[in-house]
Each structure stands twice: as structure tokens, then as C-alpha cells.
């Protein structure tokens, strides 16, 4: 049976929204951006379905927002297919799917095992693909809906020391663009928001990753989960079929970075993670190779 809260804690002042009464599925909803989105959309009287792995986090959030919730491992395609079936049977066809779930440490190539590389692709890319696949057919039959992705700046400008994470985020970007082309003319929107670094528990769950964010972030700013939630709602209301960026300094920079990437790649490289020369030397000598000048 679906788990649904019977209690809703209202904010003192609801925020009017064109999304009022929409049925919205949010993945990765137990903390950070996902939890902030749940609270922001609950204030706008949306009907929410929250998905995440940690039931102990989901349940109190559902009680606070009046949402339905399903604990699910989004890296398991069979579990995703099952939860999508339950959503369709117990709630009907969603109006909006927000693919927010993500994970993965920032690691260089030699630090990343093949198993971890596959885990990084499972969340966010395959989770977004599988959720979309599980809900898309009734959306197509109805002729309306929105698929919305939360992505990372590394999907636009790669930086050193985060190979698997960047590849997975590029996959989400490619999926978003390909899906928009594939669904053109169906009535279904495909959009995304790429915020700069967000102050959340993400980096606590992925130790030593925060220090690998390029220092150039000082030029574009950082965000809180609540600020990202506001930006997502604005994008859903005004341009659900477009790719958006936030905050405003990154919104101005990102299109230039895509049009003229080389200066930005250089800037991200020189202000980003530096590989230890001692570590490189140790690995090469250990394999019987001589370094130049040795």
C-alpha cells in the first residue's frame, strides 16, 4: 500500500505558483535539493511523490509536506520499474518528473575502480533514464508532461580529479538533449537546471570531493538548496522545455562557455585539482617506467 502522510505542516505564507495541483515526482528527495524542492512545491499546493533510498529521512519530510513517498534504490532498474508501476496505479500519470537523484565521489581515473565507475553512472544517469522510461508511455498517451533534470556545471565544462562523476553528468546532459529531440511535437517538455556548487550534505557523504571543485567557483557563486528550489520552480513555470543555469553569474557565463569552451577549460584546469607529482612518479617507477630526466 502506498505510504502517504496524513499530516501537513503549512508554511505561514504559501507561495503562489502556476504549478499548483500538479502531480510531481521528485527523486533523491530525502535531503539537500530534493528536500528543499519538496518543501517549496508543497507551499504551492502541489501533489508530491517523493522517492529516495532512506526511509528514515523520507517519512518525516512526507509528514511535513503532505506528500506520498516510496523508499526505493534508484540504482536498481527492477526496483525503479516496480515503483513506477505503483505510482501509475495508485496516483495516475504524473505531470512532472524531476530527476534529482545523484551520487559519486570526485576521483581521478587511477583512483576509480571499474565498479565505482558503474555506480556513478547508475546515479544519476541510469536512474534518470529508468524513471523516465517507467513513466513516459502514459505521458505520451495523454500528450502532456515535463521531464526535468538537475545537473552539474561539470557537464558543461569538465574539471580535473572527477572523471567518473563528470562522465555521468555528461551522460545526463546528453540524455536531456536527446530526449528533447526525441519527444519534440509530443506535448512533453524536457528541461534542466544546472546550479553551481550547492551547500548541502552531498559533500559530507562524498569525503574529499569538495576540495576538488575548481576555485573559479568564486567568480560564479554558490547556492543553498532553497535557492536552487526557487530556481527550479521558476524554470518549470517559465521555460520547462529549456536548459537553465543559476545563479545569475553562472547563467551569464554558461552559454559563453559552451560557445567558446577553451578559455573556460583552461580556467577550470588551473584552478582545479592538481595531481601529486610524487604519486605519479611512484606509480610509473613501480611499473618499471622511467620518468624524463631520471
GROMACS .gro file of C-alpha atoms in nm:
model
  294
    1UNK     CA    1   0.000   0.000   0.000
    2UNK     CA    2   0.125   0.349  -0.079
    3UNK     CA    3   0.277   0.538   0.210
    4UNK     CA    4   0.115   0.876   0.244
    5UNK     CA    5   0.135   1.132   0.517
    6UNK     CA    6  -0.183   1.224   0.698
    7UNK     CA    7  -0.035   1.544   0.837
    8UNK     CA    8   0.081   1.859   0.663
    9UNK     CA    9   0.273   2.139   0.827
   10UNK     CA   10   0.182   2.454   0.638
   11UNK     CA   11   0.422   2.741   0.599
   12UNK     CA   12   0.299   3.071   0.730
   13UNK     CA   13   0.279   3.213   0.379
   14UNK     CA   14   0.214   2.995   0.076
   15UNK     CA   15   0.392   3.089  -0.244
   16UNK     CA   16   0.158   3.126  -0.545
   17UNK     CA   17   0.263   2.912  -0.842
   18UNK     CA   18   0.140   2.809  -1.184
   19UNK     CA   19   0.226   2.456  -1.072
   20UNK     CA   20  -0.050   2.441  -0.811
   21UNK     CA   21  -0.227   2.100  -0.805
   22UNK     CA   22   0.028   1.941  -1.040
   23UNK     CA   23   0.129   1.582  -0.959
   24UNK     CA   24   0.509   1.594  -0.925
   25UNK     CA   25   0.756   1.310  -0.869
   26UNK     CA   26   1.090   1.408  -0.710
   27UNK     CA   27   1.381   1.163  -0.695
   28UNK     CA   28   1.661   1.200  -0.443
   29UNK     CA   29   1.410   1.373  -0.219
   30UNK     CA   30   1.540   1.281   0.126
   31UNK     CA   31   1.788   1.570   0.167
   32UNK     CA   32   1.953   1.868   0.001
   33UNK     CA   33   1.797   1.998  -0.319
   34UNK     CA   34   1.530   1.727  -0.325
   35UNK     CA   35   1.404   1.805   0.026
   36UNK     CA   36   1.411   2.180  -0.043
   37UNK     CA   37   1.209   2.121  -0.361
   38UNK     CA   38   0.952   1.918  -0.170
   39UNK     CA   39   0.902   2.200   0.081
   40UNK     CA   40   0.892   2.469  -0.189
   41UNK     CA   41   0.640   2.282  -0.404
   42UNK     CA   42   0.427   2.186  -0.103
   43UNK     CA   43   0.395   2.557  -0.027
   44UNK     CA   44   0.249   2.593  -0.378
   45UNK     CA   45  -0.013   2.322  -0.310
   46UNK     CA   46   0.138   2.070  -0.550
   47UNK     CA   47   0.069   1.699  -0.506
   48UNK     CA   48   0.402   1.535  -0.435
   49UNK     CA   49   0.552   1.188  -0.462
   50UNK     CA   50   0.894   1.161  -0.301
   51UNK     CA   51   1.148   0.891  -0.387
   52UNK     CA   52   1.477   0.812  -0.215
   53UNK     CA   53   1.658   0.522  -0.055
   54UNK     CA   54   1.648   0.638   0.309
   55UNK     CA   55   1.301   0.586   0.455
   56UNK     CA   56   1.409   0.739   0.788
   57UNK     CA   57   1.462   1.069   0.603
   58UNK     CA   58   1.163   1.043   0.370
   59UNK     CA   59   0.896   0.976   0.632
   60UNK     CA   60   0.937   1.297   0.838
   61UNK     CA   61   0.963   1.502   0.518
   62UNK     CA   62   0.642   1.346   0.388
   63UNK     CA   63   0.468   1.425   0.717
   64UNK     CA   64   0.587   1.784   0.690
   65UNK     CA   65   0.480   1.834   0.329
   66UNK     CA   66   0.175   1.606   0.299
   67UNK     CA   67   0.348   1.404   0.029
   68UNK     CA   68   0.329   1.039  -0.063
   69UNK     CA   69   0.663   0.861  -0.054
   70UNK     CA   70   0.829   0.542  -0.168
   71UNK     CA   71   1.164   0.419  -0.033
   72UNK     CA   72   1.349   0.281  -0.336
   73UNK     CA   73   1.701   0.210  -0.454
   74UNK     CA   74   1.708   0.410  -0.777
   75UNK     CA   75   2.025   0.233  -0.891
   76UNK     CA   76   1.822  -0.091  -0.923
   77UNK     CA   77   1.632  -0.092  -1.256
   78UNK     CA   78   1.388  -0.360  -1.138
   79UNK     CA   79   1.305  -0.157  -0.827
   80UNK     CA   80   1.257   0.155  -1.039
   81UNK     CA   81   1.023  -0.027  -1.278
   82UNK     CA   82   0.819  -0.153  -0.983
   83UNK     CA   83   0.788   0.188  -0.816
   84UNK     CA   84   0.685   0.349  -1.145
   85UNK     CA   85   0.409   0.089  -1.182
   86UNK     CA   86   0.289   0.163  -0.830
   87UNK     CA   87   0.288   0.538  -0.893
   88UNK     CA   88   0.078   0.497  -1.207
   89UNK     CA   89  -0.170   0.262  -1.039
   90UNK     CA   90  -0.200   0.448  -0.709
   91UNK     CA   91  -0.176   0.810  -0.827
   92UNK     CA   92  -0.217   0.824  -1.203
   93UNK     CA   93   0.015   0.983  -1.458
   94UNK     CA   94   0.249   1.248  -1.314
   95UNK     CA   95   0.253   1.595  -1.463
   96UNK     CA   96   0.620   1.649  -1.382
   97UNK     CA   97   0.914   1.418  -1.314
   98UNK     CA   98   1.214   1.586  -1.151
   99UNK     CA   99   1.523   1.365  -1.183
  100UNK     CA  100   1.734   1.495  -0.897
  101UNK     CA  101   1.894   1.179  -0.755
  102UNK     CA  102   2.272   1.173  -0.778
  103UNK     CA  103   2.581   1.037  -0.610
  104UNK     CA  104   2.950   0.986  -0.667
  105UNK     CA  105   3.287   1.092  -0.534
  106UNK     CA  106   3.525   1.320  -0.722
  107UNK     CA  107   3.811   1.087  -0.820
  108UNK     CA  108   4.089   1.078  -1.077
  109UNK     CA  109   4.097   0.790  -1.323
  110UNK     CA  110   4.352   0.583  -1.130
  111UNK     CA  111   4.152   0.630  -0.809
  112UNK     CA  112   3.831   0.495  -0.964
  113UNK     CA  113   3.759   0.125  -0.973
  114UNK     CA  114   3.551  -0.015  -1.260
  115UNK     CA  115   3.280  -0.100  -1.005
  116UNK     CA  116   3.265   0.257  -0.874
  117UNK     CA  117   3.257   0.397  -1.228
  118UNK     CA  118   2.946   0.189  -1.293
  119UNK     CA  119   2.792   0.301  -0.966
  120UNK     CA  120   2.849   0.662  -1.069
  121UNK     CA  121   2.664   0.602  -1.394
  122UNK     CA  122   2.377   0.434  -1.209
  123UNK     CA  123   2.316   0.757  -1.015
  124UNK     CA  124   2.239   0.996  -1.178
  125UNK     CA  125   2.222   0.877  -1.540
  126UNK     CA  126   2.055   0.536  -1.536
  127UNK     CA  127   1.821   0.643  -1.255
  128UNK     CA  128   1.703   0.934  -1.472
  129UNK     CA  129   1.669   0.711  -1.778
  130UNK     CA  130   1.484   0.434  -1.592
  131UNK     CA  131   1.245   0.673  -1.415
  132UNK     CA  132   1.167   0.847  -1.743
  133UNK     CA  133   1.118   0.517  -1.923
  134UNK     CA  134   0.886   0.392  -1.649
  135UNK     CA  135   0.654   0.694  -1.668
  136UNK     CA  136   0.682   0.816  -2.028
  137UNK     CA  137   0.422   0.599  -2.205
  138UNK     CA  138   0.114   0.733  -2.022
  139UNK     CA  139   0.256   1.084  -2.060
  140UNK     CA  140   0.279   1.025  -2.435
  141UNK     CA  141  -0.076   0.888  -2.442
  142UNK     CA  142  -0.200   1.198  -2.259
  143UNK     CA  143   0.008   1.433  -2.474
  144UNK     CA  144   0.150   1.641  -2.190
  145UNK     CA  145   0.407   1.641  -1.912
  146UNK     CA  146   0.753   1.761  -1.818
  147UNK     CA  147   1.077   1.570  -1.762
  148UNK     CA  148   1.319   1.791  -1.570
  149UNK     CA  149   1.680   1.713  -1.478
  150UNK     CA  150   1.905   1.863  -1.211
  151UNK     CA  151   2.262   1.866  -1.341
  152UNK     CA  152   2.610   1.996  -1.257
  153UNK     CA  153   2.844   2.253  -1.418
  154UNK     CA  154   3.092   1.968  -1.478
  155UNK     CA  155   2.853   1.853  -1.752
  156UNK     CA  156   2.930   2.174  -1.939
  157UNK     CA  157   3.296   2.231  -1.850
  158UNK     CA  158   3.488   1.927  -1.726
  159UNK     CA  159   3.738   1.971  -1.446
  160UNK     CA  160   4.028   1.755  -1.325
  161UNK     CA  161   4.001   1.499  -1.049
  162UNK     CA  162   3.640   1.394  -1.111
  163UNK     CA  163   3.648   1.165  -1.415
  164UNK     CA  164   3.365   0.923  -1.337
  165UNK     CA  165   3.143   1.192  -1.188
  166UNK     CA  166   3.192   1.421  -1.489
  167UNK     CA  167   3.124   1.139  -1.736
  168UNK     CA  168   2.798   1.052  -1.558
  169UNK     CA  169   2.688   1.415  -1.559
  170UNK     CA  170   2.774   1.447  -1.928
  171UNK     CA  171   2.551   1.142  -1.981
  172UNK     CA  172   2.262   1.324  -1.812
  173UNK     CA  173   2.322   1.625  -2.036
  174UNK     CA  174   2.326   1.405  -2.345
  175UNK     CA  175   2.012   1.224  -2.231
  176UNK     CA  176   1.835   1.557  -2.177
  177UNK     CA  177   1.923   1.690  -2.521
  178UNK     CA  178   1.848   1.362  -2.700
  179UNK     CA  179   1.518   1.320  -2.515
  180UNK     CA  180   1.410   1.673  -2.609
  181UNK     CA  181   1.474   1.592  -2.973
  182UNK     CA  182   1.301   1.256  -2.946
  183UNK     CA  183   0.988   1.400  -2.780
  184UNK     CA  184   0.955   1.708  -3.000
  185UNK     CA  185   0.594   1.756  -3.105
  186UNK     CA  186   0.452   1.518  -2.842
  187UNK     CA  187   0.347   1.787  -2.594
  188UNK     CA  188   0.608   1.674  -2.342
  189UNK     CA  189   0.866   1.926  -2.221
  190UNK     CA  190   1.224   1.832  -2.141
  191UNK     CA  191   1.421   2.082  -1.936
  192UNK     CA  192   1.702   2.109  -1.686
  193UNK     CA  193   1.862   2.332  -1.427
  194UNK     CA  194   2.236   2.343  -1.364
  195UNK     CA  195   2.322   2.521  -1.040
  196UNK     CA  196   2.671   2.599  -0.919
  197UNK     CA  197   2.806   2.426  -0.607
  198UNK     CA  198   2.530   2.374  -0.352
  199UNK     CA  199   2.583   2.388   0.024
  200UNK     CA  200   2.427   2.055   0.128
  201UNK     CA  201   2.506   1.716   0.281
  202UNK     CA  202   2.629   1.591  -0.057
  203UNK     CA  203   2.992   1.664   0.023
  204UNK     CA  204   2.961   1.510   0.370
  205UNK     CA  205   2.851   1.188   0.201
  206UNK     CA  206   3.138   1.213  -0.050
  207UNK     CA  207   3.451   1.299   0.153
  208UNK     CA  208   3.740   1.490  -0.007
  209UNK     CA  209   3.527   1.585  -0.308
  210UNK     CA  210   3.453   1.945  -0.211
  211UNK     CA  211   3.823   2.039  -0.221
  212UNK     CA  212   3.831   1.934  -0.588
  213UNK     CA  213   3.576   2.190  -0.701
  214UNK     CA  214   3.775   2.445  -0.907
  215UNK     CA  215   3.840   2.774  -0.726
  216UNK     CA  216   3.688   2.958  -1.022
  217UNK     CA  217   3.356   2.899  -0.845
  218UNK     CA  218   3.437   3.219  -0.653
  219UNK     CA  219   3.356   3.406  -0.973
  220UNK     CA  220   3.016   3.244  -1.031
  221UNK     CA  221   2.897   3.197  -0.672
  222UNK     CA  222   2.746   2.910  -0.475
  223UNK     CA  223   2.387   2.832  -0.378
  224UNK     CA  224   2.178   2.693  -0.095
  225UNK     CA  225   1.925   2.413  -0.155
  226UNK     CA  226   1.641   2.662  -0.101
  227UNK     CA  227   1.783   2.892  -0.368
  228UNK     CA  228   1.808   2.601  -0.610
  229UNK     CA  229   1.449   2.502  -0.533
  230UNK     CA  230   1.331   2.855  -0.616
  231UNK     CA  231   1.529   2.844  -0.942
  232UNK     CA  232   1.377   2.507  -1.036
  233UNK     CA  233   1.024   2.633  -0.975
  234UNK     CA  234   1.094   2.944  -1.182
  235UNK     CA  235   1.231   2.731  -1.468
  236UNK     CA  236   0.932   2.494  -1.456
  237UNK     CA  237   0.692   2.788  -1.465
  238UNK     CA  238   0.862   2.992  -1.738
  239UNK     CA  239   1.078   2.766  -1.958
  240UNK     CA  240   1.014   2.396  -1.889
  241UNK     CA  241   1.146   2.295  -2.232
  242UNK     CA  242   1.481   2.474  -2.194
  243UNK     CA  243   1.811   2.428  -2.012
  244UNK     CA  244   1.856   2.684  -1.734
  245UNK     CA  245   2.152   2.781  -1.517
  246UNK     CA  246   2.176   2.950  -1.176
  247UNK     CA  247   2.272   3.179  -1.009
  248UNK     CA  248   2.275   3.475  -1.244
  249UNK     CA  249   2.654   3.492  -1.288
  250UNK     CA  250   2.665   3.128  -1.399
  251UNK     CA  251   2.356   3.184  -1.613
  252UNK     CA  252   2.552   3.455  -1.797
  253UNK     CA  253   2.875   3.252  -1.819
  254UNK     CA  254   2.743   2.908  -1.917
  255UNK     CA  255   2.627   2.995  -2.272
  256UNK     CA  256   2.964   3.161  -2.341
  257UNK     CA  257   3.143   2.855  -2.201
  258UNK     CA  258   2.955   2.629  -2.440
  259UNK     CA  259   3.019   2.857  -2.738
  260UNK     CA  260   3.387   2.923  -2.659
  261UNK     CA  261   3.495   2.640  -2.427
  262UNK     CA  262   3.876   2.662  -2.442
  263UNK     CA  263   3.925   2.963  -2.207
  264UNK     CA  264   3.687   2.807  -1.954
  265UNK     CA  265   3.854   2.465  -1.977
  266UNK     CA  266   4.187   2.634  -1.906
  267UNK     CA  267   4.044   2.829  -1.613
  268UNK     CA  268   3.881   2.521  -1.459
  269UNK     CA  269   4.206   2.328  -1.508
  270UNK     CA  270   4.443   2.581  -1.349
  271UNK     CA  271   4.212   2.644  -1.052
  272UNK     CA  272   4.116   2.280  -1.010
  273UNK     CA  273   4.262   1.966  -0.855
  274UNK     CA  274   4.637   1.917  -0.901
  275UNK     CA  275   4.774   1.567  -0.935
  276UNK     CA  276   5.062   1.490  -0.698
  277UNK     CA  277   5.386   1.452  -0.894
  278UNK     CA  278   5.519   1.219  -0.625
  279UNK     CA  279   5.221   0.991  -0.670
  280UNK     CA  280   5.267   0.985  -1.048
  281UNK     CA  281   5.638   0.906  -1.010
  282UNK     CA  282   5.570   0.626  -0.765
  283UNK     CA  283   5.317   0.462  -0.992
  284UNK     CA  284   5.533   0.484  -1.303
  285UNK     CA  285   5.854   0.367  -1.138
  286UNK     CA  286   5.661   0.086  -0.972
  287UNK     CA  287   5.567  -0.033  -1.320
  288UNK     CA  288   5.926  -0.023  -1.443
  289UNK     CA  289   5.899   0.302  -1.642
  290UNK     CA  290   6.150   0.581  -1.617
  291UNK     CA  291   6.042   0.941  -1.578
  292UNK     CA  292   6.202   1.207  -1.803
  293UNK     CA  293   6.530   1.327  -1.655
  294UNK     CA  294   6.573   1.020  -1.434
   0.00000   0.00000   0.00000
